[in-house]
mmCIF file of C-alpha atoms and ligand atoms in Angstrom:
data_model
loop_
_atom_site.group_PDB
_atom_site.id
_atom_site.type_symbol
_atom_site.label_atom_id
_atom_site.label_comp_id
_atom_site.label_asym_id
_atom_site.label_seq_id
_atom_site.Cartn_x
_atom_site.Cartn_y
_atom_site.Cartn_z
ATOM 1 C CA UNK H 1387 -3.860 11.854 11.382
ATOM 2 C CA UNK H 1388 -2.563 15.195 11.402
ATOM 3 C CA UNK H 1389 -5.008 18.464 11.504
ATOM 4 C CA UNK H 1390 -3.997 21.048 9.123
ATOM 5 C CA UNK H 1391 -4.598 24.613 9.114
ATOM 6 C CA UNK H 1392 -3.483 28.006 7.274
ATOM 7 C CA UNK H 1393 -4.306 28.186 3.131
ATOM 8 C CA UNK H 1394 -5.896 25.378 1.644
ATOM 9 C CA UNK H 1395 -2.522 25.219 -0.943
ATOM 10 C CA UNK H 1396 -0.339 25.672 2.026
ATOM 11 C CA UNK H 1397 -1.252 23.423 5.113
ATOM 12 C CA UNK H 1398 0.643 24.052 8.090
ATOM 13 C CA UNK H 1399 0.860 21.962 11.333
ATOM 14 C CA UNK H 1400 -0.757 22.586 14.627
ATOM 15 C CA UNK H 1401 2.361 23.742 16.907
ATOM 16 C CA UNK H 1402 0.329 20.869 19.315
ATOM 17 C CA UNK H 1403 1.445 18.280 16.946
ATOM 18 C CA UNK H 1404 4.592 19.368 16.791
ATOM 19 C CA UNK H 1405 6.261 17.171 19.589
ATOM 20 C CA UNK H 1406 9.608 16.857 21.289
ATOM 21 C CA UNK H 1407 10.502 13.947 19.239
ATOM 22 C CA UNK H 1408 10.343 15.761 16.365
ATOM 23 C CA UNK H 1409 12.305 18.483 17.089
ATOM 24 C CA UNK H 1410 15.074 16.309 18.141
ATOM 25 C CA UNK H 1411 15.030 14.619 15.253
ATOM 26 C CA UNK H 1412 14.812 18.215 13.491
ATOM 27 C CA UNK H 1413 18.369 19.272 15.231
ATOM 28 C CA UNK H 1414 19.443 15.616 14.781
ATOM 29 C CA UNK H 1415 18.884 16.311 10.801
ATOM 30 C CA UNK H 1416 20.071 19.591 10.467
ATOM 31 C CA UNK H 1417 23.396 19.037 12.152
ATOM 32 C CA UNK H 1418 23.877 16.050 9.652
ATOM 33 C CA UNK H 1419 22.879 18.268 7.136
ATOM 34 C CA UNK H 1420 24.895 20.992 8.439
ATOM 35 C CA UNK H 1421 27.954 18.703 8.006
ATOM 36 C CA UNK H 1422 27.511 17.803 4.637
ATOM 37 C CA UNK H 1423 26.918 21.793 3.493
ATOM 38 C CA UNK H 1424 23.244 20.939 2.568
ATOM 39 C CA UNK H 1425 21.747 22.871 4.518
ATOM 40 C CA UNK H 1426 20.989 26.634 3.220
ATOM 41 C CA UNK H 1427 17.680 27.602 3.889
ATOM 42 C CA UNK H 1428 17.132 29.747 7.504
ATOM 43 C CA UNK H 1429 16.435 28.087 10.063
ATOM 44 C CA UNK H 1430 12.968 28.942 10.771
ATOM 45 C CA UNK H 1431 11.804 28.370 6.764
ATOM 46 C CA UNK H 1432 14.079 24.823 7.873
ATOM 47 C CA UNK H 1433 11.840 24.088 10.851
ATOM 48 C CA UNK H 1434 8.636 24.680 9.150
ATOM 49 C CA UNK H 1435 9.273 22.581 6.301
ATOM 50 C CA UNK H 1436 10.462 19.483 8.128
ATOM 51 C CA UNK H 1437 7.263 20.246 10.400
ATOM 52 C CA UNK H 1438 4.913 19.407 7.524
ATOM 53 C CA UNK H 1439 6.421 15.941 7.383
ATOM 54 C CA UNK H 1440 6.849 15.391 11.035
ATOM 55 C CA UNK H 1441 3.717 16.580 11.912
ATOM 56 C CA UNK H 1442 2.058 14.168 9.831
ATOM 57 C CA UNK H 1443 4.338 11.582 10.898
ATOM 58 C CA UNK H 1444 1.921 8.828 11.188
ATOM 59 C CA UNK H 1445 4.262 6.563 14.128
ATOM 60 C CA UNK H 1446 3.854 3.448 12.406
ATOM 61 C CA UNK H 1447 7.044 2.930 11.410
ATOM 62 C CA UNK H 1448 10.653 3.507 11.469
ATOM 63 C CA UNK H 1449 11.450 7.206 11.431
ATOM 64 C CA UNK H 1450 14.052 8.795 8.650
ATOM 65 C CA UNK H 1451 14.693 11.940 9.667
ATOM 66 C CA UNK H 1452 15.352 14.268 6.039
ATOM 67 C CA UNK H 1453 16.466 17.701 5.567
ATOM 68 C CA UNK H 1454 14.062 19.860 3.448
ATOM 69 C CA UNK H 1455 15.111 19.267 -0.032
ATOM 70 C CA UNK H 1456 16.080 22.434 -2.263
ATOM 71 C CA UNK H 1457 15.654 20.853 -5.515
ATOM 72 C CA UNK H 1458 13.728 23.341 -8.056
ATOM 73 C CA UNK H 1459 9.891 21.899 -7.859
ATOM 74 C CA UNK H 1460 10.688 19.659 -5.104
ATOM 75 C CA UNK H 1461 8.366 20.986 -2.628
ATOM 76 C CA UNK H 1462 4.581 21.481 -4.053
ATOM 77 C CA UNK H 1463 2.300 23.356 -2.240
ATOM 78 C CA UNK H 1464 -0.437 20.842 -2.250
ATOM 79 C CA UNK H 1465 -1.891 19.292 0.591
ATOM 80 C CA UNK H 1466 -0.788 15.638 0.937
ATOM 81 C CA UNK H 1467 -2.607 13.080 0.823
ATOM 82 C CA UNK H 1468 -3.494 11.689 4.070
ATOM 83 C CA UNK H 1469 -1.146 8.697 4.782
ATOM 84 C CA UNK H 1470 -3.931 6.125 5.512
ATOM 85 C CA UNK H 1471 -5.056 6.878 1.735
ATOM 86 C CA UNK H 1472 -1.487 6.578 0.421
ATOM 87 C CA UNK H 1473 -1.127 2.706 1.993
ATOM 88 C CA UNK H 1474 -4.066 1.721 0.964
ATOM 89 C CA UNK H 1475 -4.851 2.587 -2.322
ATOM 90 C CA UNK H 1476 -1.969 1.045 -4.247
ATOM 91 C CA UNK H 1477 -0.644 -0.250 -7.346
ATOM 92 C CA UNK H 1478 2.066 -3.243 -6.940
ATOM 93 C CA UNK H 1479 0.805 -6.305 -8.771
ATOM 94 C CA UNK H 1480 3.165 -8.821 -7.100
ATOM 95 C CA UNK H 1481 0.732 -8.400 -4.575
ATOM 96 C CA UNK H 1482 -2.503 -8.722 -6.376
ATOM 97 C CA UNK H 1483 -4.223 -6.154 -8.647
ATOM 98 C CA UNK H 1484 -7.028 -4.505 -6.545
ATOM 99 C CA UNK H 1485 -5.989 -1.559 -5.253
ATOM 100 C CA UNK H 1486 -6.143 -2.414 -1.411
ATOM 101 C CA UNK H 1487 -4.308 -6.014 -2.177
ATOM 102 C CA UNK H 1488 -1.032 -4.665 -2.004
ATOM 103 C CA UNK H 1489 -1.762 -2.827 1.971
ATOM 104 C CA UNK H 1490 -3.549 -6.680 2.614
ATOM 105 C CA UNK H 1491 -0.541 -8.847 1.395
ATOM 106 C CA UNK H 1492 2.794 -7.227 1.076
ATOM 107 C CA UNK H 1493 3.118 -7.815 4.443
ATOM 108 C CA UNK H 1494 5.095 -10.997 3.169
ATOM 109 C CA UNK H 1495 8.144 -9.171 1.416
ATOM 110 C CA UNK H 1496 10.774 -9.652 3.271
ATOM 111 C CA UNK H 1497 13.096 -6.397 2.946
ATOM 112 C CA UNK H 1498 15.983 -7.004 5.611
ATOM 113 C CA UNK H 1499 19.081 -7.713 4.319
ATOM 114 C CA UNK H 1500 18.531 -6.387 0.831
ATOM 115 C CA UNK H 1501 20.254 -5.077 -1.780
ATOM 116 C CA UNK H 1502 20.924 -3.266 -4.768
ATOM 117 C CA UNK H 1503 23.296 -4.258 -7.671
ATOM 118 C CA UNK H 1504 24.403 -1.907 -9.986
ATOM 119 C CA UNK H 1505 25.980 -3.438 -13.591
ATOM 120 C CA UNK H 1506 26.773 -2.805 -17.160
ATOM 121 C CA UNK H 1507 27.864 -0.232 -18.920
ATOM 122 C CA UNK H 1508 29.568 1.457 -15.521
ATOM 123 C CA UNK H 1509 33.528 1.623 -14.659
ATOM 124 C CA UNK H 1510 32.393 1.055 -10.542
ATOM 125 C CA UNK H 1511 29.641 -1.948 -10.659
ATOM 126 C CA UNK H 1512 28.943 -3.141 -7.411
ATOM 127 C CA UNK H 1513 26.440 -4.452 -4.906
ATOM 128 C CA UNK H 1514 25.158 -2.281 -2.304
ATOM 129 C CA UNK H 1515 22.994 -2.756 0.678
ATOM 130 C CA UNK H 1516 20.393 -0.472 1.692
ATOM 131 C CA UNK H 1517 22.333 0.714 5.040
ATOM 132 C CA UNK H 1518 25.266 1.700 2.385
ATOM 133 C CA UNK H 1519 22.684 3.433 0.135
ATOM 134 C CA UNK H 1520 20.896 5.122 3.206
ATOM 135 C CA UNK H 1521 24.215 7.137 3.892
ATOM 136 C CA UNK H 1522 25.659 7.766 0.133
ATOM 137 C CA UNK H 1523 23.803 11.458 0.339
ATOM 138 C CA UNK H 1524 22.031 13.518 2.793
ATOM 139 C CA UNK H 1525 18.143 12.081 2.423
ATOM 140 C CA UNK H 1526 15.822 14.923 1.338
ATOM 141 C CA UNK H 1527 12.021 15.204 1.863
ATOM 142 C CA UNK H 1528 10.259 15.733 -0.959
ATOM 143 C CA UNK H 1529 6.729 16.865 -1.507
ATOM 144 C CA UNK H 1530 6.116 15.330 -5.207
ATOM 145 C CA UNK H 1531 2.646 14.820 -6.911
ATOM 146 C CA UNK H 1532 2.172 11.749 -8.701
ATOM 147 C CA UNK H 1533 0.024 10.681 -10.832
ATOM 148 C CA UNK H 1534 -0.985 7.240 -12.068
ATOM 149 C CA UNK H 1535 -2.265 6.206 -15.783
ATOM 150 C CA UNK H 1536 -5.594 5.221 -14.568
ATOM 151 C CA UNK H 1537 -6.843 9.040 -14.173
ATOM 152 C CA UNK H 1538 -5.825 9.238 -9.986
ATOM 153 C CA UNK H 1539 -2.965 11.263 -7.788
ATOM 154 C CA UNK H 1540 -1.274 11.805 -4.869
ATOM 155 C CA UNK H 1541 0.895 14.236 -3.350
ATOM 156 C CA UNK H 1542 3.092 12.367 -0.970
ATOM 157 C CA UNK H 1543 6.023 13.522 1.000
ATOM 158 C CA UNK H 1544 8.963 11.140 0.295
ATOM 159 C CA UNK H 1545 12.417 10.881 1.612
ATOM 160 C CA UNK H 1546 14.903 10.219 -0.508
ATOM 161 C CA UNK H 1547 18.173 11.748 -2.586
ATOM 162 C CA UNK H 1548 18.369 12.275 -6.173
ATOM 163 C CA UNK H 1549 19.362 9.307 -8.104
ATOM 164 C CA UNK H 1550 21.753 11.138 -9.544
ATOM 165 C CA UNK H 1551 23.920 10.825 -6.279
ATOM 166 C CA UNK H 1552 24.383 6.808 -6.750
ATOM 167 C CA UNK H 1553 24.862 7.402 -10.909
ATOM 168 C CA UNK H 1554 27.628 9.476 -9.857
ATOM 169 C CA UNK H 1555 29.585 6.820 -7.630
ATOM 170 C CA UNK H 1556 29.510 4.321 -10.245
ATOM 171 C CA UNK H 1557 30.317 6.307 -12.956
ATOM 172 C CA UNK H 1558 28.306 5.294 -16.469
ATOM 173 C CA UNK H 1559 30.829 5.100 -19.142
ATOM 174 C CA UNK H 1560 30.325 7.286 -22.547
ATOM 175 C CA UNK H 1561 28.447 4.078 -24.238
ATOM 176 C CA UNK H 1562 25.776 4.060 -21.433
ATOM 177 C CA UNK H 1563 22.896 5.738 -22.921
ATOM 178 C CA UNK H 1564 19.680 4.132 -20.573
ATOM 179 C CA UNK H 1565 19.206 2.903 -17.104
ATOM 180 C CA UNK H 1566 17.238 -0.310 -16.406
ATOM 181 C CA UNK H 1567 15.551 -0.538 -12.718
ATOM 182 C CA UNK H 1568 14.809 -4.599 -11.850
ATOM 183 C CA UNK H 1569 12.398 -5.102 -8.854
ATOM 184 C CA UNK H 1570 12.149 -8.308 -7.191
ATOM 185 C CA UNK H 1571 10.000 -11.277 -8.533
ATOM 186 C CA UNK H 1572 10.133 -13.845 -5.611
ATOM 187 C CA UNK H 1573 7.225 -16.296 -6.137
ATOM 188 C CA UNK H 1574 7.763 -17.569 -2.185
ATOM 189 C CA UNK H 1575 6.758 -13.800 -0.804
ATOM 190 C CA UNK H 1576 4.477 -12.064 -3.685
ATOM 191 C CA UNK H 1577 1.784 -14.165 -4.245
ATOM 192 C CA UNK H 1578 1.061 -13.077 -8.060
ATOM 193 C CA UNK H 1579 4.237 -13.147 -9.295
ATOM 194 C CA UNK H 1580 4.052 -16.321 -11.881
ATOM 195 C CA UNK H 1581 0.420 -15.444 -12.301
ATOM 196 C CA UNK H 1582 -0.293 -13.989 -16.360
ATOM 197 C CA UNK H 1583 -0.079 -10.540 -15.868
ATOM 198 C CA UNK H 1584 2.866 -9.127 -17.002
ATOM 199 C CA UNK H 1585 5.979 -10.677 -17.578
ATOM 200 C CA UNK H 1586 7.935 -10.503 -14.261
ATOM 201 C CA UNK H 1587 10.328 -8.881 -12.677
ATOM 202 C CA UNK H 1588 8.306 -5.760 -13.634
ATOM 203 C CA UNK H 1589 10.961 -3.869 -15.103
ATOM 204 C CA UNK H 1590 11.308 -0.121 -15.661
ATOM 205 C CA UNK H 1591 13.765 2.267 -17.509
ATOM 206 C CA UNK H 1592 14.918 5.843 -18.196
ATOM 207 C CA UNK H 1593 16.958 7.559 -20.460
ATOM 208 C CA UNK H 1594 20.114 8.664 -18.744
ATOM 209 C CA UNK H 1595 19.817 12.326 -18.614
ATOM 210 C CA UNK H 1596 16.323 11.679 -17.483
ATOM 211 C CA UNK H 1597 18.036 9.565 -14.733
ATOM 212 C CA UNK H 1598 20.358 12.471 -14.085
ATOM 213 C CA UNK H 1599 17.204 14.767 -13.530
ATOM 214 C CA UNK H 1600 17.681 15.942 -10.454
ATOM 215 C CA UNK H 1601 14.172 15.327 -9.489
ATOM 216 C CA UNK H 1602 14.095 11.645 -10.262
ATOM 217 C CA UNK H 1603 14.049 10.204 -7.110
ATOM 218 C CA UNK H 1604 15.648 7.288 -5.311
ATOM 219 C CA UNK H 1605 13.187 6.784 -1.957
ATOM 220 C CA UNK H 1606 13.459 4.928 1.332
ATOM 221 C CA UNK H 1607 11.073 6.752 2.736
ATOM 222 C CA UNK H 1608 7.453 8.527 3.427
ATOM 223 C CA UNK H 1609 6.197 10.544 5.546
ATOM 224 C CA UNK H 1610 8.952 11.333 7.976
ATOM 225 C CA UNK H 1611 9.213 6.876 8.342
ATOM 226 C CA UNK H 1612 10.643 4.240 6.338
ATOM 227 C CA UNK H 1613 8.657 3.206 3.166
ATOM 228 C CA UNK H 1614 5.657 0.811 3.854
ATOM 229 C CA UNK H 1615 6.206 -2.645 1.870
ATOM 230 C CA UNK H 1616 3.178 -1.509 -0.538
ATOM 231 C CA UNK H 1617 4.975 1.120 -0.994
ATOM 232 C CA UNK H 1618 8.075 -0.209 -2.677
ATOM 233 C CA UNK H 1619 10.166 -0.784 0.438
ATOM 234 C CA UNK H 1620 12.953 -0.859 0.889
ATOM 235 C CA UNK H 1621 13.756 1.397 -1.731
ATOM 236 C CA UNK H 1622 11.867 2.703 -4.648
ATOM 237 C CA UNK H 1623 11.941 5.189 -7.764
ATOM 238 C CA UNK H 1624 10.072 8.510 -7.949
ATOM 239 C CA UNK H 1625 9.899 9.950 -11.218
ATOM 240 C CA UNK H 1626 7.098 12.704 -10.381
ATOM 241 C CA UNK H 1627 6.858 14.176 -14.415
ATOM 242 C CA UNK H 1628 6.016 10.430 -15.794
ATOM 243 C CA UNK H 1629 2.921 8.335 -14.658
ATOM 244 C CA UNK H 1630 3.252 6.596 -11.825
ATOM 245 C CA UNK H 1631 3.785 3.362 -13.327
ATOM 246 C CA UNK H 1632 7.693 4.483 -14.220
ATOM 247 C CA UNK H 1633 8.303 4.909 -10.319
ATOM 248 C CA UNK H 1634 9.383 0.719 -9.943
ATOM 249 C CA UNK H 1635 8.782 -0.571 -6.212
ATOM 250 C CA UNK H 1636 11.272 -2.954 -4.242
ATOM 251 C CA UNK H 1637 14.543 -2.646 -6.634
ATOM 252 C CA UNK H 1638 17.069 -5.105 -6.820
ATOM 253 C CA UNK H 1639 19.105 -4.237 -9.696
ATOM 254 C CA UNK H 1640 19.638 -1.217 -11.907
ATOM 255 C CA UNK H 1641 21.733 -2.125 -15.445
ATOM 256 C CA UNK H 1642 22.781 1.028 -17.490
ATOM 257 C CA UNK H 1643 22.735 0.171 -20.967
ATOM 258 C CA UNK H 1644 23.347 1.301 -24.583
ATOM 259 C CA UNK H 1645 19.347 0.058 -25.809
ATOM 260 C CA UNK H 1646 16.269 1.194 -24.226
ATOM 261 C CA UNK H 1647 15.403 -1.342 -22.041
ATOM 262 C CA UNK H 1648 11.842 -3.450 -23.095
ATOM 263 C CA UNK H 1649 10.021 -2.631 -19.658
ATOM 264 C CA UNK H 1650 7.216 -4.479 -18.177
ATOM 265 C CA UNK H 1651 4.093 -2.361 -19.016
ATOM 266 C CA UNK H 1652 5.372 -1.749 -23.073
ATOM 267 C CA UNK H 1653 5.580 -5.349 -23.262
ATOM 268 C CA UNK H 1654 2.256 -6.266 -21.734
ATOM 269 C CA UNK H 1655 0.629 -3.643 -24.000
ATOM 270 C CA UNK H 1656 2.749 -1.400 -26.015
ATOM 271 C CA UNK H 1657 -0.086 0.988 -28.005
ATOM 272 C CA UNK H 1658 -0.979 1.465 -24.345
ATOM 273 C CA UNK H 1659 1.722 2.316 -22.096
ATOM 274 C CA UNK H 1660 5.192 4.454 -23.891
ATOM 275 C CA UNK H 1661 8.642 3.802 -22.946
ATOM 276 C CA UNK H 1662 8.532 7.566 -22.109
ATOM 277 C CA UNK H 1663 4.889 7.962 -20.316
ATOM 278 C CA UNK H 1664 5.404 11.204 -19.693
ATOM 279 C CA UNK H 1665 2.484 13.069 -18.080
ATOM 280 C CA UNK H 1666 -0.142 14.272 -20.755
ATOM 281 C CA UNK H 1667 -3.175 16.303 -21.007
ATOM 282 C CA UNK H 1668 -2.995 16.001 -24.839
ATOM 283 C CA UNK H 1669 -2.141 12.101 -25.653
ATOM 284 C CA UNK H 1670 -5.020 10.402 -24.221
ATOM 285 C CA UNK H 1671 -4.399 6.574 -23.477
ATOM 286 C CA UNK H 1672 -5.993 4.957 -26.248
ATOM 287 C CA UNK H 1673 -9.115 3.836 -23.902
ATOM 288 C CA UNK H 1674 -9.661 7.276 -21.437
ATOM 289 C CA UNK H 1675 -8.934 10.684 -21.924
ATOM 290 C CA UNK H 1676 -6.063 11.509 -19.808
ATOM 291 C CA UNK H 1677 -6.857 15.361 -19.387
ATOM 292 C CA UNK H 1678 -8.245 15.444 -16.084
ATOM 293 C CA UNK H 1679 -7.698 13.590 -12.718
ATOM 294 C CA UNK H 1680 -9.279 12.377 -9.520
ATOM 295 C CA UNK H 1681 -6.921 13.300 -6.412
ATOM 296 C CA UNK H 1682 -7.132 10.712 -3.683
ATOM 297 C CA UNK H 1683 -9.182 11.699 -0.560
ATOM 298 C CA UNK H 1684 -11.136 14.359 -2.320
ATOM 299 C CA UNK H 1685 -14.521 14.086 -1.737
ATOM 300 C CA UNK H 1686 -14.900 10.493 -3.540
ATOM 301 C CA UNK H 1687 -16.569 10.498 -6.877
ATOM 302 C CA UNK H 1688 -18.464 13.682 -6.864
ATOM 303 C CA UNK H 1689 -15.707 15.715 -6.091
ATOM 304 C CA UNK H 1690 -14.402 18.053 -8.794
ATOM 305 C CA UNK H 1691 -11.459 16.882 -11.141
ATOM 306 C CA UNK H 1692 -8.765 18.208 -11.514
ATOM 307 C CA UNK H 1693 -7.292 19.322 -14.613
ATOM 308 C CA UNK H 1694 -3.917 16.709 -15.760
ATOM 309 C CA UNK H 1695 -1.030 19.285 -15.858
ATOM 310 C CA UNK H 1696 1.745 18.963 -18.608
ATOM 311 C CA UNK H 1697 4.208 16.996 -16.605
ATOM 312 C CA UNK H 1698 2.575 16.926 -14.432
ATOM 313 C CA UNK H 1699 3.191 20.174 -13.317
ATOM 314 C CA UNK H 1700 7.037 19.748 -13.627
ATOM 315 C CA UNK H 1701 7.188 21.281 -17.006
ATOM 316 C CA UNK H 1702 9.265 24.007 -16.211
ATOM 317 C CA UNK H 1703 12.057 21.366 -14.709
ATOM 318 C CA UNK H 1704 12.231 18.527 -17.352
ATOM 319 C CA UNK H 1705 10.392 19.769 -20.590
ATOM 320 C CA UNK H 1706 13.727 20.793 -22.081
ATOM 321 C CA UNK H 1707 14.671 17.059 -21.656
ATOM 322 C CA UNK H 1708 11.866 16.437 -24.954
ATOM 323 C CA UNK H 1709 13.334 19.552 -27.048
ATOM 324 C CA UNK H 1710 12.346 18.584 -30.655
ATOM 325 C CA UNK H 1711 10.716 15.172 -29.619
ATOM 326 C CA UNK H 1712 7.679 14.624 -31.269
ATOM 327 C CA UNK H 1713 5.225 13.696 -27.937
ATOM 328 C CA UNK H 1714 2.675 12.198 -29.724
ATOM 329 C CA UNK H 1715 5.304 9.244 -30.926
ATOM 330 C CA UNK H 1716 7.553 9.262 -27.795
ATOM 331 C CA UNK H 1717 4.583 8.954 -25.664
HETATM 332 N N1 MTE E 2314 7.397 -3.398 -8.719
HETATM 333 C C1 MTE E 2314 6.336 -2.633 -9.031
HETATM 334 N N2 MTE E 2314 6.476 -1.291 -9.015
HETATM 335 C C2 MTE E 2314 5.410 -0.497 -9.315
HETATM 336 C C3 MTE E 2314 4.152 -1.062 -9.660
HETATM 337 C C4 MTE E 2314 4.041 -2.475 -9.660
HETATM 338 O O1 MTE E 2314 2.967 -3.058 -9.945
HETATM 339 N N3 MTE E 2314 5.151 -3.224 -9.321
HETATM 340 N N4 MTE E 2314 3.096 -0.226 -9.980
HETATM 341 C C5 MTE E 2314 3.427 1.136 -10.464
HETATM 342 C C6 MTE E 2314 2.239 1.993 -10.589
HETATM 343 S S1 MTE E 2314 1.187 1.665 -11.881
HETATM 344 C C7 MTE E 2314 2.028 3.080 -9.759
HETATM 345 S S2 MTE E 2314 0.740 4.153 -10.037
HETATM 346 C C8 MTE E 2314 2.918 3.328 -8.587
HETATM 347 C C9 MTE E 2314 2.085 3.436 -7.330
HETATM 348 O O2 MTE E 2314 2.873 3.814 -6.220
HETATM 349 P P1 MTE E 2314 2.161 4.017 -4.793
HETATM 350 O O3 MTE E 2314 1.414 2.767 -4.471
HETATM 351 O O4 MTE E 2314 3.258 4.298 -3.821
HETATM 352 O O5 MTE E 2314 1.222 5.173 -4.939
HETATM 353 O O6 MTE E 2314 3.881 2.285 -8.396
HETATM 354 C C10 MTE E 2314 4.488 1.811 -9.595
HETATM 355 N N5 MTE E 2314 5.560 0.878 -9.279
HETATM 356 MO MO1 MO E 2315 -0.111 3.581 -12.146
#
């Protein structure tokens, strides 16, 4: 695991870890990102960036080399969480519902081929395999905090591209007002799929402008690598605002439709878990106060909390996406 030093809000790598590898990758990234115009920043604020990722590049899997994204609130300054943390404390109850079952039994999914279909209210449905989604934008790394219902975050450096990117080649029509993410439910490979849980596929959703949000997140990645299978691999949703539940692992289909979709955890227990679950210091869940928060790999139990931002800290991005919406309902 990578050594960090510099301000605790702003880590920076050892130049020892940062190794020929990684800056061929670096060039490797910036001339694709040179080619598609998205790179702005100078070069040296470039290099540094992508050095947080690669430095912490934990050689376990694939690499996916990303361009520093330059998304407003893409980047927090937070130190991430270390990546042995972030693969072993997990939520994905196809794989069991302890939080270290997922890193002990995903290891069954099968992601290669896969792929994606996209249907409904669209004029360009279609079916897309990852290696088609990999190049339909530049991948970004983004350093996004999230923050799960149960009272516990992470700050985790993804790699991805705005969903927005793929809503844009299929082209919603007028009528499409929601967007329905389906992850696989495949009883041979997740062992707790079938078992009375929730009602599987776990399904998510989002409004459409909310899917639009630049921020929102379509990942293959972590970390400088591919995405772990307890993380969501092959590809998942980030939505860093909402708990973590809304960020739906292993995706096979995304539907946009005209009704909000019923999604997996408002069906299981709906005066528990909102369609919107945005991130809330003020609506507690009905059995915890969700003002505070424990951030994974600090200091255990005794460590401080931290206080729950609105958001989740993204309020300046997305709060003008609730304008007049009573948060207490829509929660
Ligand atoms: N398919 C699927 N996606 C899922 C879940 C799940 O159980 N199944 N859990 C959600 C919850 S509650 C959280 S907090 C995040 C956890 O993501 P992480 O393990 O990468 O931190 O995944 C979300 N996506
Ligand atoms: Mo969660």
């Amino acid at each position: 695991m990578a050594m960090f030093h510099g301000t605790r809000d702003f880590p920076q790598p050892l130049p020892s870890e940062i190794t020929p590898r990684a800056v061929y990758e670096n060039r490797r990234a910036l001339l694709r990102g040179l080619a598609t115009g998205a790179a702005g920043a100078t070069l040296a604020a470039w290099a540094g960036r992508t050095a947080l990722a690669q430095a912490q590049r934990p050689g376990k899997l694939a690499p996916l080399a990303a361009v520093p994204s330059r998304v407003s609130g893409a980047m927090v300054l937070d130190k991430p969480t270390r990546y042995q943390d972030a693969t072993s404390y997990n939520n994905f109850y196809e794989f069991g519902t302890d939080k270290d079952d997922p890193a002990r039994n995903a290891h069954t999914l099968r992601i290669s081929p896969w792929s994606v279909e996209v249907e409904g209210l669209v004029h360009k449905p279609g079916r897309f395999g990852v290696e088609d989604l990999l190049k339909l934008s530049t991948l970004e790394e983004r350093v996004y905090r999230l923050r799960c219902v149960e009272g516990w975050s992470m700050v985790i450096p993804w790699v991805g591209y705005s969903l927005a990117a793929l809503i844009a080649r299929v082209q919603p029509l007028g009528s499409a007002k929601y967007v329905e993410f389906v992850t696989l439910a495949d009883k041979a490979t997740m062992p707790f799929v079938g078992a009375r849980i929730l009602d599987w596929p776990y399904l998510e959703g989002l409004r459409l402008d909310e899917a639009l949000h630049p921020l929102t997140l379509l990942a293959f990645g972590m970390y400088g690598e591919v995405l772990p299978k307890q993380n969501g691999a092959p590809v998942r949703l980030v939505v860093p605002w909402k708990y973590g539940f809304k960020s739906a692992k292993s995706i096979v289909k995304i539907r946009f439709t005209e009704r909000e979709p019923a999604t997996a955890w408002v069906k299981a227990a709906p005066q528990e878990y909102g369609f919107y679950a945005n991130v809330n210091p003020d609506v507690d869940h009905p059995r915890w106060s969700q003002a505070t928060e424990r951030r994974i790999g600090e200091g255990g139990l005794f460590a401080p909390k931290r206080k729950t931002l609105p958001f989740n800290g993204y309020a300046e991005q997305v709060a003008q996406l609730y304008a007049g919406m009573d948060l207490r309902r829509f929660f």
